Coordinates of C-alpha atoms in Angstrom, one line a residue:
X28 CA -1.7 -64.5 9.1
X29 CA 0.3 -63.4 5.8
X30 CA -1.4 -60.8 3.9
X31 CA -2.6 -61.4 0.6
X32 CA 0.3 -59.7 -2.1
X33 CA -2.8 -58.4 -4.0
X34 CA -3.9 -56.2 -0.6
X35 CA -0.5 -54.8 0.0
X36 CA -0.6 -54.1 -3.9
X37 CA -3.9 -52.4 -4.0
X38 CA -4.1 -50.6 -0.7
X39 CA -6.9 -52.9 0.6
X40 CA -5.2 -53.5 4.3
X41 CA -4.1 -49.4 4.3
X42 CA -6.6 -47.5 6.6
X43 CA -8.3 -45.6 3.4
X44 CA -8.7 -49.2 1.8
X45 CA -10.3 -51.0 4.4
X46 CA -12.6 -47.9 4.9
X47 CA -13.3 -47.9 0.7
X48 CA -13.7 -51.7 0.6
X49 CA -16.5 -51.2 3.6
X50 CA -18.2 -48.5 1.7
X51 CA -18.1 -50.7 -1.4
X52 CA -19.7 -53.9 1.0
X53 CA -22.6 -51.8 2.2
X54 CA -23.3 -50.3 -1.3
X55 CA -23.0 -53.6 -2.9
X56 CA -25.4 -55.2 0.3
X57 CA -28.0 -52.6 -0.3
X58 CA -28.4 -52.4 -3.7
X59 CA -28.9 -56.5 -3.3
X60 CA -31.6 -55.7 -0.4
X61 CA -33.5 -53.4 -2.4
X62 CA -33.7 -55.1 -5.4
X63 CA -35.1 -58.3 -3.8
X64 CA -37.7 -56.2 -1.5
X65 CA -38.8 -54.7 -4.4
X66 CA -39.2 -57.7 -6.3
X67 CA -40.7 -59.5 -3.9
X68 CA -43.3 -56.8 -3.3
X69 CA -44.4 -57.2 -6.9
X70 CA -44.7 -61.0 -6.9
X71 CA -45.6 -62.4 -3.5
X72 CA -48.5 -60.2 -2.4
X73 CA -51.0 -62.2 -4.5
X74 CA -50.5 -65.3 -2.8
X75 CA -50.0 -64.1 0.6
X76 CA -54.0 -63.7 0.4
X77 CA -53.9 -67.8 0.3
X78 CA -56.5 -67.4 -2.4
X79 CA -56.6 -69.3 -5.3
X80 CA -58.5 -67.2 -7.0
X81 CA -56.1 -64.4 -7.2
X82 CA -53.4 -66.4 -8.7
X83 CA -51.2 -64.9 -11.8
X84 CA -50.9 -68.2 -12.9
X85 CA -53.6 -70.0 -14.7
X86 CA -54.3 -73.2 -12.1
X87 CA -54.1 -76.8 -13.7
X88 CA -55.5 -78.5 -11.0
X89 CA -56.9 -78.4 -7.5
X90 CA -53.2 -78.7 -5.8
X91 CA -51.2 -76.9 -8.0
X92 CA -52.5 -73.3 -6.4
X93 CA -50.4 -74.8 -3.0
X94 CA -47.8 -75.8 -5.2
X95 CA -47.5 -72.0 -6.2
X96 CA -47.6 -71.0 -2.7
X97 CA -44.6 -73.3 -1.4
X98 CA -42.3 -72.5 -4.4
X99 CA -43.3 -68.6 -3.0
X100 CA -42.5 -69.0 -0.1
X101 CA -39.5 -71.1 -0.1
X102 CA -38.1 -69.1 -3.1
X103 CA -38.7 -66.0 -0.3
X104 CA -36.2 -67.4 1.7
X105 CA -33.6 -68.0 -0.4
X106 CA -33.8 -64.3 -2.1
X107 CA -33.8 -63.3 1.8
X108 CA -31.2 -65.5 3.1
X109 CA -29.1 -65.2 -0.4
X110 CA -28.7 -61.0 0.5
X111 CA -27.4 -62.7 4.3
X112 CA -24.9 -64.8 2.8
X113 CA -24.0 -61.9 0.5
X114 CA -23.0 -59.9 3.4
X115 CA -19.3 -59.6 3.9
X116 CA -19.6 -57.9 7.2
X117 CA -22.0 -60.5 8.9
X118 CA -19.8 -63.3 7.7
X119 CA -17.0 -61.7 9.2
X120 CA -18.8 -60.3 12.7
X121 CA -21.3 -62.9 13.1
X122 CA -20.3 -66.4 12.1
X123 CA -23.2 -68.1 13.8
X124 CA -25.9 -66.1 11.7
X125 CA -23.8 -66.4 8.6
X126 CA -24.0 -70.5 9.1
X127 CA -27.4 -70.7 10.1
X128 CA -28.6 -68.2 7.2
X129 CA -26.7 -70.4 5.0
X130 CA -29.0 -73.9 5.6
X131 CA -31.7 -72.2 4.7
X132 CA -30.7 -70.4 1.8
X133 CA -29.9 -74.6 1.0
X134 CA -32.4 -76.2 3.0
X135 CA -35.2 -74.3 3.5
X136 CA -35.0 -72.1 -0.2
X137 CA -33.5 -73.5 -2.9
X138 CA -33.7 -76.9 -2.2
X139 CA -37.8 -76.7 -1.9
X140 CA -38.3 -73.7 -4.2
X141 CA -36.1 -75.7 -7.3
X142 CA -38.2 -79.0 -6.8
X143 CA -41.4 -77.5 -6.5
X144 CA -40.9 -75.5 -9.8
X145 CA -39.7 -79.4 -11.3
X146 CA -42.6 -80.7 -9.9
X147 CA -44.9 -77.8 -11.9
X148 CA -43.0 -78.3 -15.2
X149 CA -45.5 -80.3 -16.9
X150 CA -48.1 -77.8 -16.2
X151 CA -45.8 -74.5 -17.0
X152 CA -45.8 -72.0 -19.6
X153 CA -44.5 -74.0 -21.9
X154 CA -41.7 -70.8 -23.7
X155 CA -38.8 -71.2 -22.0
X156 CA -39.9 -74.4 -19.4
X157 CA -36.8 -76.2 -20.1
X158 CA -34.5 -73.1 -19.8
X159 CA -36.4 -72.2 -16.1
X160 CA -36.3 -75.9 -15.5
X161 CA -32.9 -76.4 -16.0
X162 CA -31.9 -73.1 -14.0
X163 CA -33.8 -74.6 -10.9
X164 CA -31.9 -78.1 -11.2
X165 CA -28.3 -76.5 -11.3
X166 CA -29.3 -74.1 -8.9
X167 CA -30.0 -76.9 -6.3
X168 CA -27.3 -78.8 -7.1
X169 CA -24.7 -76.0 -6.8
X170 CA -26.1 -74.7 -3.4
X171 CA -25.7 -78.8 -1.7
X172 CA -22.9 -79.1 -3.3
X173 CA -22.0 -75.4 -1.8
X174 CA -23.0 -76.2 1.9
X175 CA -21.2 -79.4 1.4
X176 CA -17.8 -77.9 0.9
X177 CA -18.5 -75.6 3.7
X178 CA -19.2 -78.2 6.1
X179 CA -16.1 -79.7 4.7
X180 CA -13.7 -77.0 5.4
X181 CA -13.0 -76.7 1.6
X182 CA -13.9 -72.5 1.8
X183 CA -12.2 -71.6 -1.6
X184 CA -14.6 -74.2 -3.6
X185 CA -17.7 -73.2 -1.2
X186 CA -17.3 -69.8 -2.9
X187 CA -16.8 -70.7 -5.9
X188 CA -20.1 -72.7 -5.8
X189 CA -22.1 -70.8 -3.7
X190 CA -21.5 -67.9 -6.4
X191 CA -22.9 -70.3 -9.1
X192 CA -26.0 -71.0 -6.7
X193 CA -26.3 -67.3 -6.2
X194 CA -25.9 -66.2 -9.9
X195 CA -28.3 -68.8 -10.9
X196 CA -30.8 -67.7 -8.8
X197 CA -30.4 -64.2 -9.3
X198 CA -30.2 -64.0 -12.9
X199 CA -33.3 -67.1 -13.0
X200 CA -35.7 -64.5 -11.4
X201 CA -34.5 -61.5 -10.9
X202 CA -32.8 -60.6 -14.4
X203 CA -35.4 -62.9 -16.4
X204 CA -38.3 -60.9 -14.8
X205 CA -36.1 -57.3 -15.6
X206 CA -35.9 -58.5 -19.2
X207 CA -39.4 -59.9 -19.9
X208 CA -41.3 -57.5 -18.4
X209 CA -38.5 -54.7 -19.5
X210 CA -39.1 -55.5 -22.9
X211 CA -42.7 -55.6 -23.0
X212 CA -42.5 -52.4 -21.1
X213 CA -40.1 -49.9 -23.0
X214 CA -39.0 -52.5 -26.5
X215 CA -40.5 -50.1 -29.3
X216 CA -41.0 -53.2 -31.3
X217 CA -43.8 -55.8 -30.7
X218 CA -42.7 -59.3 -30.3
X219 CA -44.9 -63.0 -29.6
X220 CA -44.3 -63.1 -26.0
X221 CA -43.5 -66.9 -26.3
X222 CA -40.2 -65.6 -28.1
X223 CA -39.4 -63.0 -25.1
X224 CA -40.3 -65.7 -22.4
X225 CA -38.0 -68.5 -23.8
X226 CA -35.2 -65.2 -24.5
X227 CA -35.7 -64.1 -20.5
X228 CA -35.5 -67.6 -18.9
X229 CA -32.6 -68.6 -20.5
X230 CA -30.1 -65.1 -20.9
X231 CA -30.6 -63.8 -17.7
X232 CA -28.8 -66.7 -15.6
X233 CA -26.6 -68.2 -18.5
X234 CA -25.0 -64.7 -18.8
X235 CA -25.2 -64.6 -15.0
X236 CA -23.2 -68.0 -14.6
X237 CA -20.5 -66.6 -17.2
X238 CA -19.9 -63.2 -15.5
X239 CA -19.7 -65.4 -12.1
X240 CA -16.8 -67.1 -14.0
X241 CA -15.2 -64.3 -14.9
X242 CA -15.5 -62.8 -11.3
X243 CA -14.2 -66.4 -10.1
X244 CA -11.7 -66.5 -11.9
X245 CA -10.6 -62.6 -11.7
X246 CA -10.7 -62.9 -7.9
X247 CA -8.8 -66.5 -8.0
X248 CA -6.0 -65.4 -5.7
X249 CA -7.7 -63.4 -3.4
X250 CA -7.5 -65.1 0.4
X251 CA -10.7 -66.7 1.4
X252 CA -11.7 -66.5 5.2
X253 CA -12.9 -69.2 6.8
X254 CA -16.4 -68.9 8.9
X255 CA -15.0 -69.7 12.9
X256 CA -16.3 -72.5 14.7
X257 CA -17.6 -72.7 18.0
X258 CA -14.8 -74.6 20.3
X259 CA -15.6 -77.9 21.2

């Protein structure tokens, strides 16, 4: 296979490249692991009790606790399986697991977790409903359309729209909860919360999806690996 210009320019296939680039994969895995573990050990133990009587969220109606619970537990997943497919190392060493992760980061996570928060719109906070709406129903439709390319063979827009998926996400929960509760933690000046809310469901993934673009598009001719298949 022909090397990639930009590795022979950068050093990336030199013995002291490969060893930097793994360093940077491992740091850039962690960090993704430890973020989500924390996270989820701040928002999911209240509903692992399967009590609706510890719920954060004011409940609407007799259902709408289980509701809770499923967008939980599928969004779970996909934060899980999201730091899987984020792994250079087991794409490249273990093509199997990378697949399998992948359906249900799609299948079993987003896909689930987005239409079970669409479902709860009506019911939601109502600051910033349509921005966390709207992140769920791109977010769904960029991971299909994702695993679609993949099963397609067309690798180069798989990752292009599996980073969308993934920024989405990411910057949905994980940056909207940072800023909204980061705000009303250390911001010296007091705000309505109904402003914050609407300012942390929309900035954290619209900034997220912009970045992603500029990553995209800054790592445009870099060689993308396809996952082997099994011979049949």
């Amino acid at each position: 296979m022909l090397r990639n210009p930009s590795q022979v320019e950068d050093g990336s296939s030199s013995p002291g490249g490969s060893k930097g680039r793994k360093v940077s994969e491992t740091v850039w895995v962690t960090s993704l692991a430890v973020i989500v573990a924390l996270y989820l050990a701040v928002q999911i133990h209240p509903y692992v009790r399967m009590d609706p009587s510890y719920s954060r969220i004011e409940l609407q109606f007799p259902l709408h606790y289980w509701l809770i619970v499923g967008h939980v537990v599928s969004g779970t997943v996909a934060l899980v399986t999201l730091v899987l497919q984020s792994w250079p190392w087991l794409r490249r060493n273990h093509p199997g697991t990378h697949r399998w992760s992948g359906r249900l980061y799609v299948f079993a996570g987003a896909l689930p977790s987005s239409l079970l928060a669409l479902a709860m719109f009506p019911v939601a906070f109502p600051a910033g409903g349509i921005g966390m709406a709207t992140s769920a129903l791109l977010w769904s439709v960029a991971a299909l359309i994702g695993w679609r390319r993949a099963v397609q063979g067309r690798y180069a827009e798989h990752r292009r729209w599996m980073t969308y998926s993934f920024a989405i996400v990411w910057g949905a929960v994980i940056w909207g909860f940072a800023i909204g509760w980061g705000w009303l933690l250390f911001s010296p000046w007091t705000v309505d919360f109904s402003y914050v809310s609407e300012a942390a469901r929309w900035l954290g993934w619209v900034v997220n999806v912009i970045v992603a673009q500029w990553w995209l598009e800054r790592t445009a001719g870099r060689e993308v690996d396809p996952v082997p298949r099994r011979a049949t």
